[in-house]
Short mmCIF file of C-alpha atoms in Angstrom, two decimals:
data_model
loop_
_atom_site.label_atom_id
_atom_site.label_comp_id
_atom_site.label_asym_id
_atom_site.label_seq_id
_atom_site.Cartn_x
_atom_site.Cartn_y
_atom_site.Cartn_z
CA MET A 93 9.06 -19.46 25.24
CA GLN A 94 8.45 -21.17 22.10
CA ALA A 95 4.62 -21.51 21.76
CA ASP A 96 3.32 -25.17 21.84
CA PHE A 97 1.21 -25.90 19.54
CA HIS A 98 -0.65 -29.16 18.42
CA TRP A 99 -1.14 -29.24 14.82
CA GLN A 100 -4.11 -31.43 12.71
CA LEU A 101 -3.73 -32.52 9.11
CA ILE A 102 -6.77 -34.08 7.33
CA THR A 103 -7.22 -34.41 3.60
CA GLU A 104 -10.52 -34.14 3.25
CA ARG A 105 -13.07 -31.29 3.06
CA PRO A 106 -13.57 -30.01 6.77
CA ARG A 107 -16.19 -31.27 8.69
CA GLN A 108 -18.91 -28.45 9.88
CA ALA A 109 -17.82 -28.20 13.85
CA LEU A 110 -13.82 -27.56 12.32
CA ILE A 111 -15.50 -25.05 9.19
CA ASP A 112 -17.24 -23.16 12.31
CA GLU A 113 -14.07 -22.80 14.44
CA TRP A 114 -12.20 -21.70 12.05
CA GLN A 115 -14.77 -19.01 10.55
CA GLN A 116 -14.98 -17.70 14.43
CA LEU A 117 -11.45 -17.22 14.52
CA SER A 118 -11.30 -15.58 10.77
CA GLU A 119 -13.38 -13.06 12.37
CA ASN A 120 -12.05 -12.88 15.35
CA ASN A 121 -8.92 -12.09 13.65
CA PRO A 122 -9.76 -8.71 10.56
CA ASP A 123 -6.92 -8.87 8.87
CA SER A 124 -7.89 -12.92 8.34
CA CYS A 125 -10.18 -12.88 7.00
CA SER A 126 -9.28 -13.14 2.62
CA SER A 127 -8.22 -16.58 5.01
CA SER A 128 -11.83 -17.58 6.23
CA PHE A 129 -13.05 -20.67 4.73
CA PRO A 130 -15.45 -19.73 1.26
CA ILE A 131 -12.49 -17.75 0.53
CA PHE A 132 -10.31 -21.21 0.57
CA SER A 133 -12.80 -23.58 -0.87
CA ILE A 134 -14.28 -20.99 -3.50
CA ASN A 135 -10.04 -20.81 -4.82
CA SER A 136 -9.99 -24.83 -4.68
CA GLU A 137 -12.97 -25.76 -6.24
CA ILE A 138 -12.46 -23.06 -9.08
CA PHE A 139 -8.99 -23.16 -9.78
CA LEU A 140 -7.80 -26.62 -7.77
CA LYS A 141 -9.27 -29.39 -9.82
CA GLY A 142 -8.59 -32.56 -9.27
CA ARG A 143 -5.78 -31.63 -6.65
CA LYS A 144 -4.93 -33.10 -3.75
CA ILE A 145 -5.72 -30.89 -0.96
CA PHE A 146 -4.79 -30.40 3.12
CA TYR A 147 -5.90 -28.41 6.35
CA ALA A 148 -3.67 -27.68 8.59
CA PHE A 149 -5.38 -26.96 11.73
CA ALA A 150 -3.01 -25.29 14.38
CA TYR A 151 -4.12 -26.00 18.31
CA LYS A 152 -3.14 -24.79 21.50
CA ASN A 153 -4.72 -25.10 24.91
CA GLU A 154 -7.61 -27.39 22.58
CA LYS A 155 -8.16 -24.09 21.18
CA MET A 156 -8.29 -23.48 16.95
CA VAL A 157 -4.65 -20.62 17.06
CA CYS A 158 -4.46 -21.15 12.80
CA VAL A 159 -5.25 -22.85 9.86
CA ILE A 160 -2.69 -23.51 6.93
CA PRO A 161 -4.42 -25.29 3.81
CA PHE A 162 -2.24 -26.35 1.07
CA PHE A 163 -2.06 -28.78 -1.66
CA ILE A 164 0.42 -30.53 -3.34
CA LYS A 165 1.33 -30.53 -7.57
CA SER A 166 4.25 -31.94 -9.66
CA LYS A 167 6.92 -30.73 -11.10
CA ILE A 168 9.50 -32.55 -13.68
CA VAL A 169 13.07 -30.74 -13.22
CA ASN A 170 16.03 -31.60 -15.26
CA HIS A 171 13.82 -34.99 -16.29
CA LEU A 172 13.43 -35.07 -11.74
CA LYS A 173 9.40 -34.96 -10.70
CA ILE A 174 9.55 -32.77 -7.69
CA ASN A 175 6.32 -33.31 -5.62
CA ILE A 176 5.79 -29.74 -4.09
CA LEU A 177 3.47 -28.37 -1.45
CA GLN A 178 1.60 -24.89 -1.71
CA THR A 179 0.03 -22.71 -0.02
CA ILE A 180 -4.11 -22.13 -1.43
CA ASN A 181 -3.41 -18.46 -2.63
CA HIS A 182 -4.39 -18.11 -6.23
CA ASP A 183 -2.65 -15.17 -8.17
CA HIS A 184 -6.76 -13.27 -7.83
CA ILE A 185 -5.95 -12.61 -4.22
CA ASP A 186 -2.03 -11.37 -4.75
CA THR A 187 -2.07 -11.20 -1.59
CA TYR A 188 -1.32 -14.14 1.22
CA VAL A 189 -2.23 -13.89 5.19
CA ILE A 190 -2.46 -17.30 7.61
CA ALA A 191 -5.71 -17.48 9.54
CA GLY A 192 -4.83 -16.07 12.87
CA GLN A 193 -0.98 -15.55 12.56
CA ASN A 194 -1.03 -12.13 13.88
CA LEU A 195 -1.89 -13.77 17.39
CA TRP A 196 2.17 -15.51 17.75
CA ASP A 197 5.26 -14.78 16.44
CA ILE A 198 5.37 -15.61 12.81
CA ASN A 199 8.25 -17.64 12.90
CA GLU A 200 8.02 -19.47 16.02
CA LEU A 201 4.58 -20.64 14.04
CA ILE A 202 6.19 -21.60 10.48
CA GLN A 203 8.48 -23.65 12.19
CA SER A 204 6.87 -25.43 14.18
CA PHE A 205 4.72 -26.35 11.26
CA LEU A 206 6.91 -26.97 8.56
CA SER A 207 8.63 -29.38 11.75
CA PHE A 208 5.34 -31.33 11.79
CA LEU A 209 4.84 -31.21 8.06
CA GLN A 210 8.71 -33.14 7.67
CA TYR A 211 7.61 -35.63 10.70
CA ASN A 212 4.16 -36.21 9.51
CA LEU A 213 3.71 -35.96 5.72
CA LYS A 214 5.28 -37.95 3.55
CA GLY A 215 6.13 -37.77 0.17
CA TRP A 216 6.82 -34.21 -0.44
CA ASP A 217 10.67 -32.17 -1.04
CA TYR A 218 9.85 -29.20 -1.46
CA PHE A 219 6.87 -25.95 0.33
CA HIS A 220 7.00 -22.45 -0.36
CA ALA A 221 4.40 -19.82 0.41
CA HIS A 222 3.70 -16.23 -1.21
CA ASN A 223 3.07 -12.38 -0.93
CA LEU A 224 2.72 -13.18 2.73
CA ILE A 225 1.64 -9.75 4.68
CA CYS A 226 2.50 -10.04 8.71
CA GLU A 227 4.06 -7.15 10.84
CA ALA A 228 7.46 -8.83 11.66
CA ARG A 229 9.54 -9.99 8.97
CA VAL A 230 10.17 -14.16 8.20
CA SER A 231 13.46 -14.99 8.73
CA GLN A 232 16.00 -15.34 6.02
CA TYR A 233 15.88 -18.51 6.54
CA ASN A 234 12.70 -19.01 5.18
CA GLN A 235 12.57 -16.49 2.78
CA ILE A 236 12.85 -17.60 -0.88
CA PRO A 237 16.17 -16.02 -1.53
CA LEU A 238 16.18 -13.32 -4.15
CA TYR A 239 12.15 -12.66 -3.79
CA ASP A 240 11.58 -9.67 -3.72
CA LYS A 241 7.85 -8.84 -4.40
CA LYS A 242 6.51 -5.35 -3.02
CA LEU A 243 2.62 -3.87 -2.67
CA ALA A 244 2.09 -0.34 -2.05
CA TYR A 245 0.13 2.00 0.59
CA PHE A 246 -1.11 5.24 1.96
CA GLU A 247 -0.86 5.86 5.97
CA VAL A 248 -4.40 7.86 6.73
CA SER A 249 -4.73 8.18 9.67
CA ASN A 250 -2.00 10.24 10.87
CA ASN A 251 -3.12 12.80 7.74
CA THR A 252 -6.12 15.42 8.00
CA SER A 253 -6.11 16.51 3.81
CA ALA A 254 -4.69 14.53 0.70
CA ALA A 255 -2.07 16.93 0.30
CA GLY A 256 -0.11 15.28 3.55
CA ILE A 257 0.01 12.10 1.59
CA ILE A 258 0.25 13.45 -2.12
CA SER A 259 2.66 14.78 -3.48
CA LYS A 260 2.31 18.46 -4.52
CA LYS A 261 2.84 18.08 -8.11
CA LEU A 262 0.88 15.08 -8.47
CA LEU A 263 -2.15 16.32 -6.53
CA LYS A 264 -2.03 19.59 -8.27
CA ASN A 265 -2.46 17.87 -11.92
CA VAL A 266 -5.17 15.47 -10.97
CA THR A 267 -7.48 17.87 -9.21
CA ARG A 268 -6.71 20.29 -12.54
CA LEU A 269 -8.09 16.34 -14.27
CA GLN A 270 -10.99 16.07 -11.63
CA ASN A 271 -12.56 19.46 -12.80
CA LYS A 272 -11.96 18.29 -16.36
CA ILE A 273 -14.05 15.90 -16.41
CA ALA A 274 -16.67 17.75 -14.23
CA SER A 275 -16.77 20.18 -16.38
CA ASN A 276 -17.11 17.65 -19.82
CA LYS A 277 -18.83 15.13 -18.36
CA GLY A 278 -21.29 16.09 -15.13
CA PRO A 279 -20.70 16.27 -11.39
CA LEU A 280 -18.07 13.83 -9.34
CA ASN A 281 -19.73 11.60 -7.34
CA LEU A 282 -17.87 8.47 -5.24
CA ARG A 283 -20.73 5.97 -3.90
CA CYS A 284 -18.82 2.72 -1.94
CA SER A 285 -20.75 -0.21 -1.58
CA VAL A 286 -19.77 -1.67 1.74
CA ASP A 287 -23.99 -3.29 1.44
CA GLU A 288 -24.28 -7.34 0.78
CA ALA A 289 -28.07 -5.92 -0.68
CA ASP A 290 -25.87 -3.55 -3.41
CA PHE A 291 -22.42 -5.53 -3.75
CA LYS A 292 -24.18 -7.62 -6.78
CA SER A 293 -25.17 -4.71 -8.88
CA ASP A 294 -21.98 -2.13 -8.65
CA LEU A 295 -19.61 -5.60 -8.69
CA LYS A 296 -21.40 -6.58 -11.89
CA VAL A 297 -20.55 -2.71 -12.86
CA PHE A 298 -17.04 -2.98 -11.78
CA ILE A 299 -16.57 -6.15 -14.21
CA GLU A 300 -18.50 -3.98 -17.61
CA LEU A 301 -16.09 -1.42 -16.54
CA GLU A 302 -12.78 -3.00 -16.61
CA GLY A 303 -14.16 -4.72 -19.92
CA SER A 304 -14.43 -1.32 -22.04
CA GLY A 305 -10.76 -0.95 -22.49
CA TRP A 306 -7.66 -3.01 -23.02
CA LYS A 307 -7.22 -5.87 -21.03
CA SER A 308 -10.55 -6.98 -22.69
CA ARG A 309 -8.88 -6.04 -25.78
CA GLU A 310 -5.36 -8.21 -24.40
CA LYS A 311 -8.35 -10.95 -23.20
CA THR A 312 -7.20 -10.15 -19.60
CA SER A 313 -10.26 -8.75 -18.33
CA ILE A 314 -12.54 -10.38 -15.31
CA ASN A 315 -15.21 -11.08 -18.17
CA CYS A 316 -12.98 -13.08 -20.78
CA ASN A 317 -12.73 -16.18 -18.36
CA SER A 318 -15.96 -17.28 -16.58
CA ASP A 319 -13.64 -19.30 -14.26
CA VAL A 320 -12.34 -15.76 -13.23
CA GLU A 321 -16.06 -14.22 -12.69
CA ASP A 322 -17.16 -17.01 -10.65
CA PHE A 323 -14.43 -16.47 -8.95
CA TYR A 324 -15.12 -13.15 -8.20
CA LYS A 325 -18.38 -12.96 -7.76
CA GLN A 326 -18.40 -16.07 -5.24
CA THR A 327 -14.98 -14.03 -2.95
CA TRP A 328 -16.50 -10.93 -3.30
CA ALA A 329 -20.42 -12.04 -2.50
CA ALA A 330 -17.90 -14.14 0.76
CA PHE A 331 -16.28 -10.94 1.59
CA SER A 332 -19.80 -8.76 1.94
CA ALA A 333 -21.30 -11.73 3.99
CA GLN A 334 -18.48 -10.83 6.35
CA GLY A 335 -18.82 -7.03 6.04
CA LYS A 336 -15.24 -6.61 4.26
CA SER A 337 -16.41 -6.16 0.74
CA GLN A 338 -15.74 -2.36 -0.48
CA ILE A 339 -16.69 -1.75 -4.78
CA TYR A 340 -15.80 2.25 -5.30
CA ILE A 341 -17.50 3.26 -8.06
CA LEU A 342 -16.93 6.65 -10.05
CA TYR A 343 -20.03 8.69 -11.01
CA ALA A 344 -19.78 11.36 -13.62
CA GLY A 345 -23.42 12.50 -13.45
CA ASP A 346 -25.19 8.53 -13.83
CA VAL A 347 -22.65 7.52 -15.93
CA PRO A 348 -20.42 5.02 -13.98
CA ILE A 349 -16.53 6.10 -15.17
CA ALA A 350 -14.36 4.12 -12.69
CA GLY A 351 -14.24 2.03 -10.16
CA SER A 352 -12.33 -0.05 -7.35
CA LEU A 353 -13.06 -3.65 -6.32
CA SER A 354 -11.19 -3.07 -2.98
CA PHE A 355 -11.86 -5.47 0.80
CA ARG A 356 -11.39 -4.52 4.38
CA HIS A 357 -9.18 -6.50 6.53
CA GLY A 358 -8.99 -5.00 9.56
CA ARG A 359 -7.42 -1.32 9.38
CA LYS A 360 -6.59 -1.57 5.98
CA VAL A 361 -8.47 -1.41 2.39
CA PHE A 362 -6.45 -2.92 -0.50
CA LEU A 363 -7.83 -1.71 -4.08
CA HIS A 364 -7.42 -4.98 -4.99
CA LYS A 365 -8.74 -3.94 -9.19
CA ILE A 366 -8.89 -0.69 -10.64
CA ALA A 367 -10.61 0.30 -13.72
CA TYR A 368 -12.04 2.64 -15.41
CA LEU A 369 -14.15 3.84 -18.97
CA ASP A 370 -11.76 3.74 -21.57
CA SER A 371 -12.52 6.18 -23.08
CA LEU A 372 -11.92 8.17 -19.96
CA SER A 373 -8.53 7.53 -20.03
CA ARG A 374 -7.08 10.13 -21.21
CA TYR A 375 -8.94 12.27 -18.41
CA GLY A 376 -6.83 10.22 -16.42
CA ALA A 377 -10.38 8.64 -14.29
CA GLY A 378 -8.19 6.16 -12.70
CA SER A 379 -5.81 8.90 -10.81
CA VAL A 380 -8.58 11.04 -10.44
CA LEU A 381 -10.86 7.64 -8.81
CA VAL A 382 -7.64 6.83 -6.37
CA LYS A 383 -7.83 10.78 -5.22
CA LEU A 384 -10.91 10.30 -3.90
CA ILE A 385 -10.92 7.70 -2.41
CA ILE A 386 -7.78 8.30 -0.56
CA GLU A 387 -9.66 11.84 0.72
CA SER A 388 -12.78 9.53 1.22
CA ALA A 389 -10.85 7.24 3.72
CA LEU A 390 -9.20 10.10 5.93
CA THR A 391 -13.17 10.39 7.28
CA GLN A 392 -13.79 6.87 7.31
CA ALA A 393 -13.96 4.95 10.23
CA GLY A 394 -11.72 2.76 11.37
CA VAL A 395 -9.18 3.22 8.67
CA ASP A 396 -5.61 3.66 8.88
CA ILE A 397 -3.91 2.59 5.23
CA ILE A 398 -5.21 2.47 1.99
CA CYS A 399 -3.25 -0.76 0.02
CA PHE A 400 -2.95 -1.27 -2.96
CA ASN A 401 -1.74 -5.05 -3.92
CA THR A 402 1.61 -4.42 -6.02
CA TYR A 403 4.09 -1.65 -6.38
CA SER A 404 2.82 -1.14 -9.82
CA ASP A 405 4.37 1.65 -12.17
CA TRP A 406 2.21 3.80 -12.40
CA VAL A 407 1.60 3.36 -8.23
CA GLN A 408 4.82 3.56 -8.29
CA ARG A 409 3.90 7.88 -9.56
CA TRP A 410 1.93 8.52 -6.21
CA HIS A 411 4.77 7.87 -4.47
CA PRO A 412 3.51 6.04 -1.58
CA LEU A 413 5.15 3.23 1.05
CA ILE A 414 6.13 0.42 0.44
CA TYR A 415 5.83 -3.14 2.35
CA ARG A 416 8.09 -5.61 1.24
CA LEU A 417 6.02 -9.39 0.46
CA ASN A 418 7.45 -12.05 2.42
CA SER A 419 7.23 -15.50 0.90
CA ILE A 420 8.08 -18.73 2.66
CA GLU A 421 10.71 -22.12 1.14
CA TYR A 422 11.14 -25.39 2.85
CA PHE A 423 13.61 -28.20 1.65
CA ASN A 424 12.36 -31.05 3.12
CA ASN A 425 15.44 -34.13 4.12
CA THR A 426 14.68 -36.85 0.81
CA PRO A 427 17.49 -37.46 -1.50
CA LYS A 428 15.29 -35.15 -4.35
CA GLY A 429 14.33 -32.11 -1.32
CA LEU A 430 18.69 -32.30 -0.49
CA LEU A 431 19.53 -32.39 -4.38
CA LEU A 432 16.68 -29.54 -5.16
CA ASN A 433 18.44 -27.12 -2.53
CA MET A 434 21.77 -28.04 -3.94
CA ALA A 435 20.29 -27.11 -7.04
CA PHE A 436 18.76 -24.02 -6.25
CA GLY A 437 21.33 -23.09 -4.10
CA LEU A 438 24.50 -22.57 -7.50
CA TYR A 439 21.42 -21.35 -9.57
CA ARG A 440 20.97 -18.27 -6.84
CA SER A 441 24.97 -17.89 -7.01
CA ALA A 442 25.00 -17.32 -9.97
CA SER A 443 21.71 -15.42 -10.44
CA ARG A 444 23.61 -13.03 -7.61
CA LEU A 445 27.44 -13.11 -9.42
CA TYR A 446 25.41 -12.07 -13.24
CA LYS A 447 24.05 -8.99 -11.42
CA TYR A 448 27.05 -7.90 -9.63
CA LEU A 449 28.61 -8.62 -12.71
CA GLN A 450 26.23 -5.99 -14.67
CA GLN A 451 26.29 -3.84 -11.87
CA LYS A 452 30.41 -3.49 -11.44
CA PRO A 453 31.87 -0.41 -13.40
CA VAL A 454 34.19 -1.44 -16.89
#
């Protein structure tokens, strides 16, 4: 039987009673911590200045059960102005969880939401969401074709040692590097701050570590952009207030040499960013950090999974498990929406044909 959702749409900052309900929803659903009001508020205030923001609240039996914030933007496609609805999840968070989604069948929730938008909001042609994490797969009818973004993860709950998670060859190599750092730079000590009182100092250490290397030279480190730095400071303050912030700092003696900016999603720990002292890159300080975090998680209560936000080349060397992220798209029943649907369909068919011809032996 399909869940009977009632939706409410508002186009201004929610009143405090709604914010309190939203916050309670996030607290009652640990996997929704990155979808709380403070996180979305930080995103919109820093990165979406001047955008029109919508908040869709779903209710069942008069109780708030889901929140989907989104904004509208316009894009010119072949001289046509297309109005696009997009969920608010900035690239700096990488993954997206709908607040309250784990309470319901994800596809029933999505269909109800899209149907509500179609009949209750005018002036849009296309809706999309990316990087969605959910237990069940989003229906292929709502997935973006050719969308293929992955994240890597390790299951730690079913193992008693790192040897059950990391390949024998890689574990041996990283352990050798670990011993080399300890021998040359001093004894290693991994610290993990979870308290609100510690996060500011540890976040500062992490930002300095990240700014010591190639990211700073290429102007992509956190401290190269004041808006991005404000985003991280405010976001991790919000995570810390929820008890979800985890910042790992690896010390050699008294010197910080590597760190991970992380947060908890239920029983998962997301290693959101990893940084290391540039002068120790040849020692594999980042790899040593990951190994020690895995070993620490094996003894940490309530942690089942260690997650990366991506499936980058360096992560692939660890032979992790892979999760394919979900996406959502919907073409509205407007002239431009229907035209866009046809154009996307032709483009994607051509892309598939091109890939097929590239793979077919001559």
